[in-house]
Coordinates of C-alpha atoms in Angstrom, one line a residue:
X1 CA 81.5 102.1 67.1
X2 CA 85.1 102.3 68.1
X3 CA 87.0 105.6 68.0
X4 CA 89.9 105.7 65.7
X5 CA 93.1 106.0 67.9
X6 CA 94.4 108.6 65.4
X7 CA 91.6 110.9 66.4
X8 CA 93.1 111.2 69.9
X9 CA 95.8 113.4 68.5
X10 CA 93.2 116.0 67.6
X11 CA 92.1 116.4 71.2
X12 CA 93.8 119.3 73.0
X13 CA 95.1 118.6 76.5
X14 CA 96.2 121.4 78.9
X15 CA 99.8 120.8 80.0
X16 CA 98.9 122.1 83.5
X17 CA 96.2 119.4 83.8
X18 CA 98.8 116.7 83.1
X19 CA 101.1 118.2 85.7
X20 CA 98.3 118.2 88.2
X21 CA 97.5 114.6 87.5
X22 CA 101.2 113.6 88.1
X23 CA 101.4 115.8 91.2
X24 CA 98.3 114.2 92.7
X25 CA 99.9 110.8 92.2
X26 CA 103.2 111.9 93.9
X27 CA 101.4 113.5 96.9
X28 CA 99.1 110.6 97.4
X29 CA 102.0 108.1 97.5
X30 CA 104.2 110.3 99.6
X31 CA 107.0 110.6 97.0
X32 CA 108.2 113.8 98.6
X33 CA 111.7 114.1 96.9
X34 CA 110.3 113.2 93.5
X35 CA 107.5 115.7 94.0
X36 CA 109.9 118.5 94.9
X37 CA 112.0 117.8 91.8
X38 CA 108.9 117.7 89.6
X39 CA 107.7 121.0 91.0
X40 CA 111.1 122.6 90.4
X41 CA 111.2 121.3 86.8
X42 CA 107.7 122.4 85.9
X43 CA 107.5 125.6 87.9
X44 CA 104.3 124.5 89.6
X45 CA 103.2 126.0 92.9
X46 CA 103.8 123.8 95.8
X47 CA 100.4 122.4 97.1
X48 CA 100.8 123.3 100.8
X49 CA 97.3 122.0 101.7
X50 CA 98.1 118.6 100.3
X51 CA 101.5 118.4 102.1
X52 CA 99.9 118.4 105.5
X53 CA 100.9 115.2 107.2
X54 CA 102.7 113.9 104.1
X55 CA 105.8 112.8 105.9
X56 CA 103.7 111.3 108.7
X57 CA 101.6 109.3 106.2
X58 CA 104.8 108.0 104.6
X59 CA 106.1 106.8 107.9
X60 CA 102.8 105.2 108.8
X61 CA 102.6 103.5 105.4
X62 CA 106.2 102.1 105.7
X63 CA 105.7 100.8 109.2
X64 CA 102.6 98.9 108.1
X65 CA 104.3 97.6 105.0
X66 CA 107.3 96.4 107.1
X67 CA 105.1 94.6 109.6
X68 CA 105.5 97.1 112.4
X69 CA 101.7 97.5 112.8
X70 CA 101.8 98.7 116.4
X71 CA 103.9 101.7 115.5
X72 CA 101.6 102.3 112.5
X73 CA 98.7 102.3 114.8
X74 CA 100.4 104.6 117.3
X75 CA 101.3 107.2 114.6
X76 CA 97.8 106.9 113.0
X77 CA 96.2 107.7 116.4
X78 CA 98.4 110.8 116.6
X79 CA 97.6 112.0 113.1
X80 CA 94.0 111.0 113.0
X81 CA 93.1 110.2 116.6
X82 CA 89.6 108.7 116.0
X83 CA 90.1 107.1 112.6
X84 CA 90.7 103.6 113.9
X85 CA 87.9 103.9 116.4
X86 CA 85.5 104.5 113.5
X87 CA 87.1 102.1 111.1
X88 CA 87.0 98.8 113.0
X89 CA 87.9 96.7 109.9
X90 CA 91.0 98.6 109.3
X91 CA 92.0 98.3 112.9
X92 CA 91.5 94.6 112.8
X93 CA 93.7 94.4 109.7
X94 CA 96.5 96.2 111.4
X95 CA 96.3 94.1 114.5
X96 CA 96.3 91.0 112.3
X97 CA 99.6 92.2 110.8
X98 CA 101.2 92.2 114.2
X99 CA 99.8 88.8 115.0
X100 CA 101.2 87.5 111.8
X101 CA 104.6 88.9 112.5
X102 CA 104.6 87.1 115.9
X103 CA 103.7 83.9 114.2
X104 CA 106.4 84.4 111.6
X105 CA 109.0 84.9 114.4
X106 CA 107.7 81.7 116.0
X107 CA 106.6 83.6 119.1
X108 CA 103.5 81.4 119.4
X109 CA 102.8 82.0 123.1
X110 CA 103.1 85.8 122.6
X111 CA 100.9 85.5 119.5
X112 CA 98.2 83.7 121.5
X113 CA 98.3 86.2 124.3
X114 CA 98.0 89.0 121.8
X115 CA 95.1 87.3 120.1
X116 CA 93.3 86.9 123.4
X117 CA 93.9 90.5 124.4
X118 CA 93.3 92.3 121.2
X119 CA 91.6 90.1 118.7
X120 CA 89.2 87.8 120.7
X121 CA 86.3 90.4 120.8
X122 CA 86.3 90.5 117.0
X123 CA 85.1 86.8 117.2
X124 CA 81.7 88.1 118.3
X125 CA 81.2 89.7 114.9
X126 CA 80.3 87.1 112.2
X127 CA 82.3 88.7 109.4
X128 CA 85.5 88.4 111.4
X129 CA 85.1 84.7 112.5
X130 CA 86.4 83.1 109.3
X131 CA 89.3 85.6 109.1
X132 CA 90.3 84.9 112.7
X133 CA 90.2 81.1 112.0
X134 CA 92.5 81.7 109.0
X135 CA 95.0 83.5 111.2
X136 CA 94.8 81.0 114.1
X137 CA 95.4 78.2 111.6
X138 CA 98.9 79.5 111.1
X139 CA 99.8 78.4 114.6
X140 CA 99.1 74.8 113.7
X141 CA 102.2 74.6 111.5
X142 CA 105.8 74.4 112.6
X143 CA 106.7 76.1 109.4
X144 CA 104.0 78.8 108.7
X145 CA 105.1 79.1 105.1
X146 CA 103.5 75.6 104.5
X147 CA 100.1 76.8 105.8
X148 CA 97.3 77.3 103.2
X149 CA 96.9 80.7 104.7
X150 CA 100.5 81.7 104.5
X151 CA 99.6 84.6 102.1
X152 CA 98.4 86.4 105.2
X153 CA 102.1 86.8 106.2
X154 CA 103.1 88.0 102.7
X155 CA 104.2 91.5 101.5
X156 CA 101.2 91.7 99.2
X157 CA 98.8 91.4 102.1
X158 CA 100.6 94.0 104.1
X159 CA 100.8 96.4 101.1
X160 CA 97.0 96.1 100.6
X161 CA 96.4 97.1 104.2
X162 CA 99.0 99.9 104.1
X163 CA 97.3 101.3 101.0
X164 CA 93.9 101.1 102.6
X165 CA 95.2 102.9 105.7
X166 CA 96.8 105.6 103.6
X167 CA 93.5 106.2 101.8
X168 CA 91.6 106.3 105.1
X169 CA 94.0 108.9 106.5
X170 CA 93.6 111.1 103.4
X171 CA 89.9 110.9 103.6
X172 CA 90.0 111.7 107.3
X173 CA 92.1 114.8 106.4
X174 CA 89.4 115.8 103.8
X175 CA 91.8 115.1 100.9
X176 CA 91.1 112.9 97.9
X177 CA 91.5 109.2 98.8
X178 CA 92.2 108.3 95.2
X179 CA 94.7 110.0 92.9
X180 CA 93.5 112.0 89.9
X181 CA 95.0 109.3 87.7
X182 CA 92.9 106.6 89.3
X183 CA 89.7 108.6 89.1
X184 CA 90.4 109.3 85.4
X185 CA 91.0 105.7 84.7
X186 CA 87.8 104.7 86.6
X187 CA 85.7 107.2 84.7
X188 CA 87.2 106.4 81.3
X189 CA 86.6 102.7 81.9
X190 CA 83.0 103.2 82.8
X191 CA 82.4 105.5 79.8
X192 CA 84.1 103.1 77.4
X193 CA 82.2 100.1 78.8
X194 CA 78.9 101.9 78.4
X195 CA 79.7 102.9 74.8
X196 CA 80.7 99.4 74.0
X197 CA 77.4 98.1 75.4
X198 CA 75.3 100.6 73.7
X199 CA 77.0 101.0 70.3
X200 CA 78.8 97.7 69.7
X201 CA 77.4 95.0 72.1
X202 CA 76.7 92.7 69.2
X203 CA 79.8 93.2 67.1
X204 CA 82.6 94.3 69.4
X205 CA 84.3 92.6 72.3
X206 CA 83.7 94.1 75.8
X207 CA 86.0 97.1 76.6
X208 CA 89.2 96.1 78.3
X209 CA 91.4 98.7 80.0
X210 CA 94.4 96.4 79.7
X211 CA 93.9 96.2 75.9
X212 CA 93.3 99.9 75.7
X213 CA 96.6 100.7 77.4
X214 CA 98.4 98.5 75.0
X215 CA 96.9 100.1 71.9

């Protein structure tokens, strides 16, 4: 049985809880200026424990997003010195960003040298073989943007890696790797899906978060 949306108005919500959800999002994404304005407007206490490394995380994220993966790696090693040693897949992704930027700049010889020096040993691990082949395929095209794997040079690909790196750093610092808003959405989605299956699986369409947000 679906819940009448009008009944949501009867549920009390603590304003401080809402503020904390928003603050969690701003800290997670390193929106420092917006966070300071938000704290000033709401009168909240500044979360000193969550601010540790915030500016450094922001720089690391932006370097990875902009394609300067080597600088992102350098700063990550300073902030969380053993993170990339333990997270080999994330390290591979960052190295692959640099390789991709060399290909984009048509520095093919330099790209090959970098691949041999930094990426070749990943070829001994089965799960990286296909991914390495996709990257090396970029070298076969005079214009990489015509390659079937050109998406590996795109902003969306770099953003995904930058976000994964940010989460990993937060976890390394014993801070939440997901925002309170994301965790709330995940929990709400699971609960609503379970209710839909148990109470209305024969008469109601499966729960859709997208549809719910539009309601």
